[in-house]
Coordinates of C-alpha atoms in Angstrom, one line a residue:
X1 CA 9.1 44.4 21.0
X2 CA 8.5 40.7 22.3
X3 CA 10.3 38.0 20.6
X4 CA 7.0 36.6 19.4
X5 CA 7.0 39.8 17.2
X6 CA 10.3 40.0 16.1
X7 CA 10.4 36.2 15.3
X8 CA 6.7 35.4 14.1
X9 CA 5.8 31.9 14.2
X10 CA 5.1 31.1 10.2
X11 CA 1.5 29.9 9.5
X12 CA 1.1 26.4 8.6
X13 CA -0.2 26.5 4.9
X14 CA -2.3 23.9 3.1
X15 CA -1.0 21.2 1.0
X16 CA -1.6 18.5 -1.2
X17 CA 0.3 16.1 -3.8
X18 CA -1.3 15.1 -7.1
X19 CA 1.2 12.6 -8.5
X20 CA 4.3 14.5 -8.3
X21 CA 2.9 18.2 -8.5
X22 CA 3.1 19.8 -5.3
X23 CA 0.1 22.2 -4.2
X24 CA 0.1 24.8 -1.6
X25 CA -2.3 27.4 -0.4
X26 CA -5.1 28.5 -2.9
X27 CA -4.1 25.7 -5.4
X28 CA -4.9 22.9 -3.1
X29 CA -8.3 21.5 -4.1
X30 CA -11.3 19.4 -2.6
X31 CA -11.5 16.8 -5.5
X32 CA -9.1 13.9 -6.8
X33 CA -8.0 13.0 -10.4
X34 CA -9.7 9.2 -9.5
X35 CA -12.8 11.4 -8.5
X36 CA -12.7 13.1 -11.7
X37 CA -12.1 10.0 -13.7
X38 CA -14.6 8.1 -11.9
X39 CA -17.3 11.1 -11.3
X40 CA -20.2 10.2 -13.7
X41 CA -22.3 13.6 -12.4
X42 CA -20.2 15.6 -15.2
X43 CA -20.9 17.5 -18.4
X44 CA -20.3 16.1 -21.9
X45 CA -16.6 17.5 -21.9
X46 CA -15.6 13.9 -20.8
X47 CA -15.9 12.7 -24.2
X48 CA -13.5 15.2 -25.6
X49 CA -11.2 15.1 -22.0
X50 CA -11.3 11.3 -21.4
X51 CA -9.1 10.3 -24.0
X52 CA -6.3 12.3 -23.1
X53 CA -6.8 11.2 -19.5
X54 CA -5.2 7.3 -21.3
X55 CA -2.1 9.6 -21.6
X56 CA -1.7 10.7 -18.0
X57 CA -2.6 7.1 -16.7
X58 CA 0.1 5.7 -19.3
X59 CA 2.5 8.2 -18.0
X60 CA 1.7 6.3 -14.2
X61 CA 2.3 2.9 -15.5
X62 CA 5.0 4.1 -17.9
X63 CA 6.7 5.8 -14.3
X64 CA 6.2 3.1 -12.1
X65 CA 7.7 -0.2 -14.3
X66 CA 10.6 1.8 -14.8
X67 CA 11.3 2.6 -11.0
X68 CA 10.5 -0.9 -9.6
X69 CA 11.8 -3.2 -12.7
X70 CA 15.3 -3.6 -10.6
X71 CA 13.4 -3.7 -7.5
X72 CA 14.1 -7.1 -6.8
X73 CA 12.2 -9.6 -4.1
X74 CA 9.7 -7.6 -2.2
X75 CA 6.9 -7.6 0.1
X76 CA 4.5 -5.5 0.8
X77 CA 2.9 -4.1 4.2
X78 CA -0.3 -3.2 4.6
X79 CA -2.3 -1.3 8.0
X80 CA -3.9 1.6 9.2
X81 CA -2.6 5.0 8.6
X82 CA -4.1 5.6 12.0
X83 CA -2.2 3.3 13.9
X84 CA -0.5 4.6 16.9
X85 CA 3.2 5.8 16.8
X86 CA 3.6 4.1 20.5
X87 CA 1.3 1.1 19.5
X88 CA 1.9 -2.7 19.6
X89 CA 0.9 -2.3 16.1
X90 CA 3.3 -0.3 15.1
X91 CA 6.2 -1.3 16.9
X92 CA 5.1 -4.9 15.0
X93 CA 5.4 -3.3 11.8
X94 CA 8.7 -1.9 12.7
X95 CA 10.2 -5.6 13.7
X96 CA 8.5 -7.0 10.6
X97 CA 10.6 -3.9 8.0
X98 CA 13.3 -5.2 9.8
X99 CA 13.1 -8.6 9.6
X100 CA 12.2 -8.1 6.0
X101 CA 15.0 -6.5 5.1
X102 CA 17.7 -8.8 6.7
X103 CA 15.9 -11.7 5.0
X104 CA 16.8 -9.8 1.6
X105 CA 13.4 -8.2 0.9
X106 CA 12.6 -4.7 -0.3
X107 CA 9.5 -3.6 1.9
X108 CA 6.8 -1.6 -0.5
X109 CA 4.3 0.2 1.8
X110 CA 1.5 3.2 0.4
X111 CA 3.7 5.2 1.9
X112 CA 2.1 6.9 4.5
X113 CA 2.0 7.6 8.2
X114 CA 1.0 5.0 10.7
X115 CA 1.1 0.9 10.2
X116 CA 3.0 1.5 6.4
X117 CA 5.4 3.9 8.0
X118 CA 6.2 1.4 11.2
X119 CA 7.3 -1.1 7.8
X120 CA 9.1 1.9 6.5
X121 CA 10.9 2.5 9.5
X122 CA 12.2 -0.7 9.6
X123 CA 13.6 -1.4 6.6
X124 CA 15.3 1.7 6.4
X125 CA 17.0 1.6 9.8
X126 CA 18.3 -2.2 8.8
X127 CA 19.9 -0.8 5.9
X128 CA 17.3 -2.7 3.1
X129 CA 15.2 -1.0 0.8
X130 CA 12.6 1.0 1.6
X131 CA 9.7 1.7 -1.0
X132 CA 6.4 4.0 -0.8
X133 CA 3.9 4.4 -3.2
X134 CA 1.9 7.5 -2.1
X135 CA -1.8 7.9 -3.4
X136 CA -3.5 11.9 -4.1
X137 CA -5.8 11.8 -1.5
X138 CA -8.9 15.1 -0.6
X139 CA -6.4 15.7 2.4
X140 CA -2.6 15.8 2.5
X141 CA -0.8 12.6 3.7
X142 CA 2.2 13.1 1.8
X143 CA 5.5 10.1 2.2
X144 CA 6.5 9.2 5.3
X145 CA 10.6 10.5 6.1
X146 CA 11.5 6.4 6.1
X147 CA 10.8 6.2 2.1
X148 CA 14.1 6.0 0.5
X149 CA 12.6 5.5 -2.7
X150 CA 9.2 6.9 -3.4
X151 CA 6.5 7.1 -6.2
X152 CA 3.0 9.4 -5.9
X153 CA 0.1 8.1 -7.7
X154 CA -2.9 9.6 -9.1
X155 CA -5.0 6.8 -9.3
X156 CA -5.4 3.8 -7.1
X157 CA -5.5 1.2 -9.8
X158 CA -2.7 2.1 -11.4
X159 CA -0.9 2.0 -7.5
X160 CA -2.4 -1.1 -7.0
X161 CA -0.9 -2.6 -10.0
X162 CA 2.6 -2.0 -8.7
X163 CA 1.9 -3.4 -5.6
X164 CA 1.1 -6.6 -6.7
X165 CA 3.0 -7.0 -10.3
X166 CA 6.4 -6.4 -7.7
X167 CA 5.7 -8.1 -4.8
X168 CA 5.9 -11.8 -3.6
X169 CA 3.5 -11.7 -1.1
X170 CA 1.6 -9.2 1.1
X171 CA 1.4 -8.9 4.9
X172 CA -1.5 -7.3 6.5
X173 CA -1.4 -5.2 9.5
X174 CA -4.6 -4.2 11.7
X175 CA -6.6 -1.8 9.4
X176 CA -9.2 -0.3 8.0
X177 CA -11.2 0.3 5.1
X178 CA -8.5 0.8 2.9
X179 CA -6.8 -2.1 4.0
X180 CA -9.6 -4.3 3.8
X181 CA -9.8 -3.2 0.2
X182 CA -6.0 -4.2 -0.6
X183 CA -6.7 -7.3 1.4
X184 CA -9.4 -8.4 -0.7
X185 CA -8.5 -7.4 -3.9
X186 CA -5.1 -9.7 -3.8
X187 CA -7.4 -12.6 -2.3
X188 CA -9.4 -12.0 -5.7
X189 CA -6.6 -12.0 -7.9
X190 CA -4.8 -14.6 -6.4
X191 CA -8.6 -16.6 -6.0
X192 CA -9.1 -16.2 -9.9
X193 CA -5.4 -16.6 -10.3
X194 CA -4.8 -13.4 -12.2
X195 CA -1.3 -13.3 -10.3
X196 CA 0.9 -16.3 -9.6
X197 CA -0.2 -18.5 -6.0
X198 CA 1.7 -16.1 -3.3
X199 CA 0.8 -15.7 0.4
X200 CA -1.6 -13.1 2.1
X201 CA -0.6 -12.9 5.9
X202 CA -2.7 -11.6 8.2
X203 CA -0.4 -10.6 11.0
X204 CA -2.6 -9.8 14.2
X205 CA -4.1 -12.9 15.6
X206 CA -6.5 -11.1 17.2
X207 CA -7.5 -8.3 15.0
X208 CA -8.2 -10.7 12.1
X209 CA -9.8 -13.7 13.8
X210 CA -13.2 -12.2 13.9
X211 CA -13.0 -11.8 10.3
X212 CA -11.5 -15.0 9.4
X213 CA -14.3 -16.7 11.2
X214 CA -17.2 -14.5 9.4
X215 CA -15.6 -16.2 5.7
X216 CA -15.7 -19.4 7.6
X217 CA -19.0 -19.6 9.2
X218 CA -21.2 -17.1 6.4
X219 CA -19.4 -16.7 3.4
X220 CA -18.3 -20.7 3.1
X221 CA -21.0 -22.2 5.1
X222 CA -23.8 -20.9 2.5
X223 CA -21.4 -21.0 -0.4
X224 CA -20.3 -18.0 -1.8
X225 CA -16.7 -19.2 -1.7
X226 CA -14.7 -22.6 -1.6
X227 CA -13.4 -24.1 1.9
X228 CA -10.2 -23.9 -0.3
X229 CA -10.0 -20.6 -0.8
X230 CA -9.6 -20.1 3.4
X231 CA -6.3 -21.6 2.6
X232 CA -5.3 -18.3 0.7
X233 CA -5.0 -16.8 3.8
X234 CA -2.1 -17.2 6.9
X235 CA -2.8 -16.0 10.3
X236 CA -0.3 -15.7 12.2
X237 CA 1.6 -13.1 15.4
X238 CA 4.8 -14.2 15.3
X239 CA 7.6 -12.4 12.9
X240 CA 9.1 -15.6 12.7
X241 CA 6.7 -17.4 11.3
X242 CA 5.5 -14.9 8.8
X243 CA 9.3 -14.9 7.3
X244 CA 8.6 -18.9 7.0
X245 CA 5.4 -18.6 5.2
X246 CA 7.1 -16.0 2.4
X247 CA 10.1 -18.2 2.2
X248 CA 8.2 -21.4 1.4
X249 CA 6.0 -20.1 -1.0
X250 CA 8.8 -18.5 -2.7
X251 CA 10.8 -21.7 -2.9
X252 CA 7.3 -23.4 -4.6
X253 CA 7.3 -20.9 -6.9
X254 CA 11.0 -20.8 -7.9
X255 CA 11.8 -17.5 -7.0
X256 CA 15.6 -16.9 -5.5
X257 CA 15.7 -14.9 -3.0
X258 CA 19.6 -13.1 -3.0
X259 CA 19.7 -13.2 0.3
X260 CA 19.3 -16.7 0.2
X261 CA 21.7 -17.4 -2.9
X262 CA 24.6 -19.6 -2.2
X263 CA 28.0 -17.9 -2.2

């Protein structure tokens, strides 16, 4: 009998998160709860199952207020899941969790592999606080091993909330559709002033420029936005001057930052 045989190599099974329930094998499914919620190609059991969906998505907000209410000053990272473990990119997002953390900052990521683990990885090996708020997704990405303190979401707009209700500021790595999506959601909010004035960094000079000039020259030019509002954004490759950026506008807006307090 070959070792092979005697120690058989275990099959990799199927899994999937759907807020914090755990699925594996035959349970995991194709479809999302957002899907569900969102899916109008449905029967009329939504008017009897919709209303006890307000429970469930309570339950999210009820579970993520309570987890990040002590949370204190923090940013959060944004970038590609796909990003490259031996990237620029990433290695970036590791120096900016670091520099995060040492400049008193929890780091809140979504929690998953690629740019949002590189800002993960950072704060956690410089001691700070590490946050991840995981999404259900149709395929398993699950919460990076650099989340020290973690939260699954079923729905994105409930996620979304707690990324910008607990954070000063956001910084945006390369990404893609996803990202663009956080990106211009906060410019939105922050456009329409639903949240407090707080800076959007894009960090990748050269990722970002190509966009930052399409706002400039289309979307401004013919006037679908103010030349103002290219002010909500900070473009910048330097760690440095990102930390500047957060510090100043936290300063305008009279928030303390601990690390900063005098002894």
């Amino acid at each position: 009998m070959t070792k092979d045989e005697r120690f058989p190599v275990a099959k990799k099974i199927a899994e999937k998160r759907r807020g914090p329930v755990l699925l594996r094998g035959e349970q995991v499914d194709s479809s999302t709860t957002d899907q569900r919620l969102l899916d109008s190609a449905q029967n009329s059991d939504w008017l009897h199952t919709d209303p006890w969906r307000v429970m469930r998505i309570q339950s999210e907000f009820v579970e993520g207020f309570g987890t990040l209410a002590e949370l204190g000053p923090a940013i959060s990272v944004f970038g590609s899941a796909r990003t490259p473990v031996d990237s620029p990119e990433y290695e970036a997002g590791v120096r900016i969790g670091r520099a995060l953390s040492e400049a008193g900052y929890a780091v809140i990521t979504g929690g998953g592999p690629g740019a949002m683990e590189s800002a993960n990885k950072g704060a956690h090996e410089a001691g700070g606080t590490s946050v991840g708020l995981g999404i259900e997704l149709p395929f398993e990405q699950g919460l990076n091993q650099y989340v020290d303190l973690g939260l699954n979401f079923r729905y994105f707009f409930v996620r979304k909330t707690m990324f910008v209700k607990y954070s000063q500021g956001f910084i945006v790595l390369p990404g893609g559709f996803g990202t663009l999506d956080e990106l211009f959601e906060a410019l939105t909010l922050v456009q329409t002033h639903k949240v407090t004035r707080f800076p959007v960094i894009l960090f990748g000079v050269d990722y970002w420029s190509g966009l930052v000039d399409w706002v400039k020259r289309t979307v401004i030019a013919e006037g679908k936005a103010s030349p103002s509002d290219l002010e909500l954004i900070q473009l910048t490759d330097s760690v440095d001057e990102a930390l500047k950026i957060l510090d100043d506008a936290a300063r305008r807006n009279g928030v303390q930052n601990p690390a900063h307090s005098p002894e």
